[in-house]
Amino acid sequence: MQKKRITLKDIARETGVHVSTVSRALDPVERKTITEEVAKRIQAAAENLGYRPNRIAAGLRTNRTMTVGVMIPDITNLIFPPILRGIESVLEPLGYASIIVNTDSERDREIRLLDVLRDRGVDGIIHAAVLRNDPSIAKAAHDGLPVVTLNRKVEASDIPYVINDEDAGICLMLRHLRELGHTSIGHIAGPQDLSTGQLRLAAFRRAAHDLDAEIDDDLIVVATRFDEQEGARCLGELLASGKTFTAVLCANDRLALGAIEALRERGIDCPRQVSVTGFNDMPFLDLIRPKLTTVRIQQHCAGRAAAEILLRLLNGETADDIDIETILPVELVIRESTAPCP
């Protein structure tokens, strides 16, 4: 019986690392891009298994697939098309193709799709759906897979990330509401297992302190998802508290749209009775009535920045060579959903 030929995937299964890491460990040129400990472990496993490299394939440098995985949390969120175009504007001219996967903000699905991308042998991943504490993506990065997170970050890791200036955005919006005379302001915060939700809630508290605005914890409601249904539910919870409020600062646009619809269903006019604000400035907001006052993020630029960082990692730079944090500036956009305090 003919003996089975040992492949890079066999070594990857034996050592528990990604196949691209195995390839780099067995390539004298690429070996320097991973840690010496991991390289030695892979080389020992290859020798024990009797691996014989395909010299022709190595000569053709087929260890790269020229594909990059892009993970997004919600394909229905309109902020992602500009972000994806930003990513592709950097990658496509260099011959890379993007494999886009949608996690639906479900943890099990995210883990499964991450495994799918790794099995496909993607050269790197841009992750816009990551949790604050995500051991699966942290392990992938530790195994040598180039990873950049976008709009979110993984805490206690050296994975580079691109985020927006959450502090500046929330402060600009809270100052705007205060200048309109609002002193009783509710906050619909984002999910706290996501860095975006956590950072914007922390920014709301800091901005309130800096502006000498009193915070009523009964007027802070935390959403479980960044969508319209949660915005409506949280607005209902604010009303059920029995506390008076004349404005609601929401952690993203979709929460704000849900809150406005919930007000409308109860016969409460926005902005004449209650002002509502968002964050992100997703496309087509100027077609919805009332037009939403929000914080504009640089969606296309964010995609480009993440792709440029990933390319540096693909070209052999390490986290030590790259600034782990990239913070993009934001802009206040005043439209129709805010008005002077009644």
Tab-separated table of C-alpha atoms in Angstrom:
chain	number	residue	atom	x	y	z
A	1	MET	CA	0.000	0.000	0.000
A	2	GLN	CA	1.289	3.412	-0.961
A	3	LYS	CA	2.182	5.543	2.003
A	4	LYS	CA	0.079	8.707	2.416
A	5	ARG	CA	1.991	11.854	1.528
A	6	ILE	CA	2.308	14.181	4.520
A	7	THR	CA	1.030	17.696	3.795
A	8	LEU	CA	1.223	21.064	5.524
A	9	LYS	CA	-2.340	20.508	6.791
A	10	ASP	CA	-1.214	17.294	8.540
A	11	ILE	CA	1.495	19.229	10.351
A	12	ALA	CA	-1.000	22.014	11.182
A	13	ARG	CA	-3.350	19.468	12.783
A	14	GLU	CA	-0.476	17.887	14.700
A	15	THR	CA	0.779	21.194	16.106
A	16	GLY	CA	-2.544	23.036	16.422
A	17	VAL	CA	-1.447	26.035	14.362
A	18	HIS	CA	-2.668	27.533	11.095
A	19	VAL	CA	-1.403	25.998	7.859
A	20	SER	CA	0.076	29.356	6.778
A	21	THR	CA	2.151	29.365	9.993
A	22	VAL	CA	3.425	25.871	9.145
A	23	SER	CA	4.383	27.095	5.682
A	24	ARG	CA	6.329	30.032	7.086
A	25	ALA	CA	8.088	27.864	9.683
A	26	LEU	CA	9.355	25.513	6.961
A	27	ASP	CA	10.481	28.364	4.688
A	28	PRO	CA	13.987	29.664	5.566
A	29	VAL	CA	13.014	33.172	4.408
A	30	GLU	CA	9.595	33.398	6.060
A	31	ARG	CA	10.633	31.652	9.296
A	32	LYS	CA	11.723	34.917	10.893
A	33	THR	CA	8.127	36.193	10.847
A	34	ILE	CA	7.046	33.793	13.619
A	35	THR	CA	8.429	33.065	17.067
A	36	GLU	CA	11.415	30.739	17.400
A	37	GLU	CA	9.488	28.477	19.800
A	38	VAL	CA	6.632	27.926	17.348
A	39	ALA	CA	9.047	27.405	14.429
A	40	LYS	CA	10.997	24.729	16.318
A	41	ARG	CA	7.796	22.947	17.361
A	42	ILE	CA	6.574	22.835	13.757
A	43	GLN	CA	9.935	21.676	12.416
A	44	ALA	CA	10.061	18.867	14.982
A	45	ALA	CA	6.533	17.738	14.081
A	46	ALA	CA	7.380	17.807	10.359
A	47	GLU	CA	10.425	15.612	10.950
A	48	ASN	CA	8.494	13.146	13.130
A	49	LEU	CA	5.739	12.836	10.548
A	50	GLY	CA	8.212	12.335	7.724
A	51	TYR	CA	7.236	15.432	5.796
A	52	ARG	CA	8.993	16.002	2.458
A	53	PRO	CA	8.482	19.489	0.983
A	54	ASN	CA	7.327	19.984	-2.581
A	55	ARG	CA	10.331	21.878	-3.953
A	56	ILE	CA	8.526	22.892	-7.140
A	57	ALA	CA	5.618	24.410	-5.234
A	58	ALA	CA	8.061	26.135	-2.897
A	59	GLY	CA	9.869	27.577	-5.880
A	60	LEU	CA	6.595	28.979	-7.154
A	61	ARG	CA	5.941	30.516	-3.696
A	62	THR	CA	2.461	28.992	-3.451
A	63	ASN	CA	2.387	29.363	0.317
A	64	ARG	CA	0.065	32.368	-0.060
A	65	THR	CA	-3.518	32.130	-1.227
A	66	MET	CA	-3.842	35.878	-1.940
A	67	THR	CA	-7.129	35.887	-0.036
A	68	VAL	CA	-8.077	37.868	3.075
A	69	GLY	CA	-11.001	37.117	5.368
A	70	VAL	CA	-13.235	40.058	6.355
A	71	MET	CA	-15.614	39.355	9.243
A	72	ILE	CA	-18.582	41.703	9.768
A	73	PRO	CA	-21.296	41.478	12.465
A	74	ASP	CA	-24.372	42.474	10.468
A	75	ILE	CA	-24.669	42.471	6.701
A	76	THR	CA	-27.800	44.671	6.904
A	77	ASN	CA	-25.890	47.523	8.574
A	78	LEU	CA	-25.336	50.210	5.949
A	79	ILE	CA	-22.017	51.377	7.405
A	80	PHE	CA	-20.265	48.288	6.052
A	81	PRO	CA	-20.420	48.821	2.251
A	82	PRO	CA	-18.174	51.938	2.478
A	83	ILE	CA	-15.862	50.100	4.895
A	84	LEU	CA	-15.617	47.109	2.550
A	85	ARG	CA	-14.910	49.392	-0.405
A	86	GLY	CA	-12.102	50.977	1.610
A	87	ILE	CA	-10.588	47.553	2.303
A	88	GLU	CA	-10.859	46.487	-1.340
A	89	SER	CA	-9.357	49.756	-2.607
A	90	VAL	CA	-6.099	48.717	-0.907
A	91	LEU	CA	-6.131	44.940	-1.417
A	92	GLU	CA	-7.489	44.458	-4.940
A	93	PRO	CA	-4.759	46.400	-6.794
A	94	LEU	CA	-2.217	44.057	-5.180
A	95	GLY	CA	-4.048	40.926	-6.327
A	96	TYR	CA	-5.836	40.048	-3.087
A	97	ALA	CA	-9.440	38.877	-3.002
A	98	SER	CA	-11.658	39.383	0.057
A	99	ILE	CA	-13.764	36.585	1.512
A	100	ILE	CA	-16.550	38.389	3.390
A	101	VAL	CA	-18.404	36.505	6.133
A	102	ASN	CA	-21.337	37.725	8.230
A	103	THR	CA	-21.463	36.592	11.869
A	104	ASP	CA	-24.983	37.919	12.613
A	105	SER	CA	-23.464	38.978	15.965
A	106	GLU	CA	-23.729	35.346	17.112
A	107	ARG	CA	-20.760	34.030	19.069
A	108	ASP	CA	-21.014	30.393	17.891
A	109	ARG	CA	-21.330	31.485	14.286
A	110	GLU	CA	-18.322	33.781	14.639
A	111	ILE	CA	-16.148	30.938	15.948
A	112	ARG	CA	-17.355	28.603	13.209
A	113	LEU	CA	-16.698	31.133	10.438
A	114	LEU	CA	-13.254	31.919	11.827
A	115	ASP	CA	-12.441	28.206	11.551
A	116	VAL	CA	-13.794	28.186	7.985
A	117	LEU	CA	-11.536	31.077	7.002
A	118	ARG	CA	-8.516	29.426	8.587
A	119	ASP	CA	-9.295	26.147	6.827
A	120	ARG	CA	-9.495	28.059	3.544
A	121	GLY	CA	-5.949	29.232	4.212
A	122	VAL	CA	-6.591	32.969	4.123
A	123	ASP	CA	-3.408	35.006	4.431
A	124	GLY	CA	-4.914	37.326	7.060
A	125	ILE	CA	-8.136	38.534	8.659
A	126	ILE	CA	-9.784	41.925	9.176
A	127	HIS	CA	-12.270	41.391	12.001
A	128	ALA	CA	-15.078	43.938	12.487
A	129	ALA	CA	-17.243	41.632	14.623
A	130	VAL	CA	-14.866	40.831	17.456
A	131	LEU	CA	-15.823	40.716	21.160
A	132	ARG	CA	-13.846	42.613	23.794
A	133	ASN	CA	-12.583	39.331	25.222
A	134	ASP	CA	-12.201	36.924	22.316
A	135	PRO	CA	-9.816	33.993	22.914
A	136	SER	CA	-10.437	32.470	19.468
A	137	ILE	CA	-9.117	35.422	17.454
A	138	ALA	CA	-6.368	36.000	20.029
A	139	LYS	CA	-5.247	32.393	19.536
A	140	ALA	CA	-5.326	32.773	15.743
A	141	ALA	CA	-3.077	35.827	16.014
A	142	HIS	CA	-0.786	34.043	18.469
A	143	ASP	CA	-0.508	31.146	16.011
A	144	GLY	CA	0.893	33.562	13.457
A	145	LEU	CA	-2.162	34.528	11.402
A	146	PRO	CA	-2.020	38.278	10.636
A	147	VAL	CA	-5.107	39.909	12.219
A	148	VAL	CA	-6.401	43.486	12.425
A	149	THR	CA	-9.641	44.442	14.175
A	150	LEU	CA	-11.842	47.242	12.849
A	151	ASN	CA	-14.256	49.494	14.808
A	152	ARG	CA	-13.603	47.226	17.790
A	153	LYS	CA	-10.649	45.896	19.731
A	154	VAL	CA	-9.641	42.849	21.750
A	155	GLU	CA	-8.606	43.739	25.277
A	156	ALA	CA	-5.294	42.569	26.733
A	157	SER	CA	-3.879	41.603	23.327
A	158	ASP	CA	-1.340	42.965	20.868
A	159	ILE	CA	-3.709	42.720	17.888
A	160	PRO	CA	-3.626	46.070	16.009
A	161	TYR	CA	-6.980	47.844	15.836
A	162	VAL	CA	-8.628	50.767	14.050
A	163	ILE	CA	-11.362	52.571	15.987
A	164	ASN	CA	-13.129	55.924	15.993
A	165	ASP	CA	-12.590	58.713	18.487
A	166	GLU	CA	-15.472	57.646	20.724
A	167	ASP	CA	-14.643	60.175	23.451
A	168	ALA	CA	-14.641	63.135	21.088
A	169	GLY	CA	-17.842	62.026	19.364
A	170	ILE	CA	-19.847	61.521	22.535
A	171	CYS	CA	-18.532	64.766	24.021
A	172	LEU	CA	-19.476	66.732	20.884
A	173	MET	CA	-22.981	65.303	20.959
A	174	LEU	CA	-23.538	65.835	24.675
A	175	ARG	CA	-22.300	69.416	24.398
A	176	HIS	CA	-24.707	69.992	21.494
A	177	LEU	CA	-27.652	68.760	23.578
A	178	ARG	CA	-26.587	70.861	26.544
A	179	GLU	CA	-26.358	73.957	24.350
A	180	LEU	CA	-29.965	73.295	23.296
A	181	GLY	CA	-30.948	73.465	26.958
A	182	HIS	CA	-31.337	69.743	27.684
A	183	THR	CA	-30.375	68.812	31.221
A	184	SER	CA	-32.256	65.520	31.623
A	185	ILE	CA	-30.643	63.257	29.027
A	186	GLY	CA	-31.087	59.522	28.654
A	187	HIS	CA	-28.497	57.214	27.130
A	188	ILE	CA	-29.132	54.021	25.171
A	189	ALA	CA	-25.754	52.289	25.437
A	190	GLY	CA	-24.441	49.565	23.162
A	191	PRO	CA	-23.688	45.965	24.193
A	192	GLN	CA	-21.006	45.905	26.858
A	193	ASP	CA	-19.326	42.766	25.524
A	194	LEU	CA	-18.278	44.879	22.523
A	195	SER	CA	-15.563	47.490	22.883
A	196	THR	CA	-17.696	49.985	20.922
A	197	GLY	CA	-20.540	49.804	23.427
A	198	GLN	CA	-18.214	49.830	26.423
A	199	LEU	CA	-16.105	52.738	25.165
A	200	ARG	CA	-19.109	54.900	24.250
A	201	LEU	CA	-20.789	54.365	27.619
A	202	ALA	CA	-17.547	55.227	29.410
A	203	ALA	CA	-17.225	58.285	27.152
A	204	PHE	CA	-20.778	59.363	28.041
A	205	ARG	CA	-19.948	59.284	31.743
A	206	ARG	CA	-16.668	61.170	31.254
A	207	ALA	CA	-18.261	63.787	29.031
A	208	ALA	CA	-21.072	64.349	31.528
A	209	HIS	CA	-18.498	64.865	34.275
A	210	ASP	CA	-16.432	67.270	32.146
A	211	LEU	CA	-19.531	69.290	31.215
A	212	ASP	CA	-20.889	69.315	34.790
A	213	ALA	CA	-23.972	67.424	33.648
A	214	GLU	CA	-25.758	65.255	36.170
A	215	ILE	CA	-26.227	61.589	35.260
A	216	ASP	CA	-29.266	59.642	36.401
A	217	ASP	CA	-28.378	55.938	36.221
A	218	ASP	CA	-32.079	55.169	35.786
A	219	LEU	CA	-31.834	56.953	32.441
A	220	ILE	CA	-29.043	54.669	31.150
A	221	VAL	CA	-30.272	51.519	29.420
A	222	VAL	CA	-27.924	48.949	27.865
A	223	ALA	CA	-28.883	47.317	24.565
A	224	THR	CA	-28.018	43.702	23.807
A	225	ARG	CA	-27.557	44.403	20.087
A	226	PHE	CA	-26.909	47.411	17.855
A	227	ASP	CA	-30.255	47.335	16.020
A	228	GLU	CA	-33.637	49.064	15.748
A	229	GLN	CA	-35.514	46.486	17.813
A	230	GLU	CA	-33.196	47.041	20.763
A	231	GLY	CA	-33.464	50.810	20.328
A	232	ALA	CA	-37.259	50.548	20.603
A	233	ARG	CA	-37.054	48.220	23.597
A	234	CYS	CA	-34.593	50.462	25.430
A	235	LEU	CA	-36.707	53.568	24.756
A	236	GLY	CA	-39.666	51.750	26.270
A	237	GLU	CA	-37.541	50.957	29.315
A	238	LEU	CA	-36.601	54.627	29.679
A	239	LEU	CA	-40.279	55.615	29.592
A	240	ALA	CA	-41.160	52.865	32.063
A	241	SER	CA	-38.640	54.266	34.558
A	242	GLY	CA	-41.031	57.132	35.234
A	243	LYS	CA	-38.164	59.605	35.001
A	244	THR	CA	-38.468	62.747	32.905
A	245	PHE	CA	-36.090	63.188	29.985
A	246	THR	CA	-36.067	65.543	27.025
A	247	ALA	CA	-33.265	63.971	24.966
A	248	VAL	CA	-31.805	60.532	24.296
A	249	LEU	CA	-28.205	60.058	23.208
A	250	CYS	CA	-27.922	56.694	21.464
A	251	ALA	CA	-24.716	54.675	20.966
A	252	ASN	CA	-25.381	54.162	17.256
A	253	ASP	CA	-27.754	55.183	14.461
A	254	ARG	CA	-29.817	52.003	14.404
A	255	LEU	CA	-30.568	52.291	18.115
A	256	ALA	CA	-31.617	55.902	17.488
A	257	LEU	CA	-33.939	54.946	14.627
A	258	GLY	CA	-35.599	52.337	16.818
A	259	ALA	CA	-35.996	54.872	19.625
A	260	ILE	CA	-37.602	57.435	17.285
A	261	GLU	CA	-40.057	54.827	15.998
A	262	ALA	CA	-40.969	53.854	19.574
A	263	LEU	CA	-41.634	57.499	20.402
A	264	ARG	CA	-43.769	57.858	17.284
A	265	GLU	CA	-45.856	54.818	18.227
A	266	ARG	CA	-46.588	56.435	21.601
A	267	GLY	CA	-47.561	59.766	20.071
A	268	ILE	CA	-44.415	61.532	21.276
A	269	ASP	CA	-42.935	63.916	18.729
A	270	CYS	CA	-39.227	63.914	17.902
A	271	PRO	CA	-37.695	66.466	18.208
A	272	ARG	CA	-40.441	68.779	19.501
A	273	GLN	CA	-40.899	66.783	22.711
A	274	VAL	CA	-37.827	64.534	22.817
A	275	SER	CA	-34.572	64.961	20.868
A	276	VAL	CA	-32.754	61.807	19.723
A	277	THR	CA	-29.175	61.425	18.459
A	278	GLY	CA	-27.119	58.635	16.879
A	279	PHE	CA	-23.527	57.719	16.128
A	280	ASN	CA	-21.849	56.518	12.855
A	281	ASP	CA	-23.802	58.478	10.178
A	282	MET	CA	-24.698	55.438	8.112
A	283	PRO	CA	-25.788	56.104	4.502
A	284	PHE	CA	-29.288	57.396	3.648
A	285	LEU	CA	-29.988	58.932	7.062
A	286	ASP	CA	-30.877	62.168	5.280
A	287	LEU	CA	-33.808	60.350	3.623
A	288	ILE	CA	-35.448	59.384	6.931
A	289	ARG	CA	-37.705	61.805	8.823
A	290	PRO	CA	-36.725	63.388	11.032
A	291	LYS	CA	-33.226	63.500	9.586
A	292	LEU	CA	-30.946	62.141	12.297
A	293	THR	CA	-28.418	64.256	14.186
A	294	THR	CA	-25.405	62.003	14.568
A	295	VAL	CA	-21.626	61.621	14.766
A	296	ARG	CA	-19.964	60.904	11.438
A	297	ILE	CA	-17.195	58.310	11.348
A	298	GLN	CA	-14.758	57.870	8.448
A	299	GLN	CA	-16.110	54.588	7.102
A	300	HIS	CA	-14.090	54.338	3.878
A	301	CYS	CA	-10.921	55.571	5.587
A	302	ALA	CA	-11.379	53.020	8.383
A	303	GLY	CA	-11.443	50.203	5.849
A	304	ARG	CA	-8.352	51.544	4.090
A	305	ALA	CA	-6.470	51.961	7.374
A	306	ALA	CA	-7.229	48.391	8.471
A	307	ALA	CA	-6.175	46.985	5.085
A	308	GLU	CA	-2.925	48.967	5.084
A	309	ILE	CA	-2.026	47.664	8.542
A	310	LEU	CA	-2.827	44.099	7.479
A	311	LEU	CA	-0.547	44.459	4.454
A	312	ARG	CA	2.310	45.488	6.714
A	313	LEU	CA	1.757	42.338	8.773
A	314	LEU	CA	1.607	40.236	5.603
A	315	ASN	CA	4.907	41.743	4.519
A	316	GLY	CA	6.628	40.507	7.647
A	317	GLU	CA	6.293	43.386	10.104
A	318	THR	CA	5.313	42.416	13.634
A	319	ALA	CA	3.119	44.025	16.260
A	320	ASP	CA	6.293	45.618	17.648
A	321	ASP	CA	6.766	47.457	14.343
A	322	ILE	CA	3.200	48.774	14.125
A	323	ASP	CA	1.222	51.159	16.330
A	324	ILE	CA	-1.340	48.881	17.959
A	325	GLU	CA	-3.925	51.694	18.129
A	326	THR	CA	-5.233	53.785	15.238
A	327	ILE	CA	-7.911	56.316	16.250
A	328	LEU	CA	-9.755	58.131	13.462
A	329	PRO	CA	-11.305	61.597	13.961
A	330	VAL	CA	-15.084	62.083	13.954
A	331	GLU	CA	-17.459	64.928	13.101
A	332	LEU	CA	-20.737	66.200	14.556
A	333	VAL	CA	-23.565	66.308	11.993
A	334	ILE	CA	-26.594	68.332	13.109
A	335	ARG	CA	-29.875	67.576	11.356
A	336	GLU	CA	-33.571	67.575	12.336
A	337	SER	CA	-33.831	65.111	15.239
A	338	THR	CA	-32.587	67.592	17.834
A	339	ALA	CA	-34.277	70.818	18.916
A	340	PRO	CA	-34.236	73.216	21.893
A	341	CYS	CA	-35.474	71.750	25.151
A	342	PRO	CA	-39.300	72.192	25.351
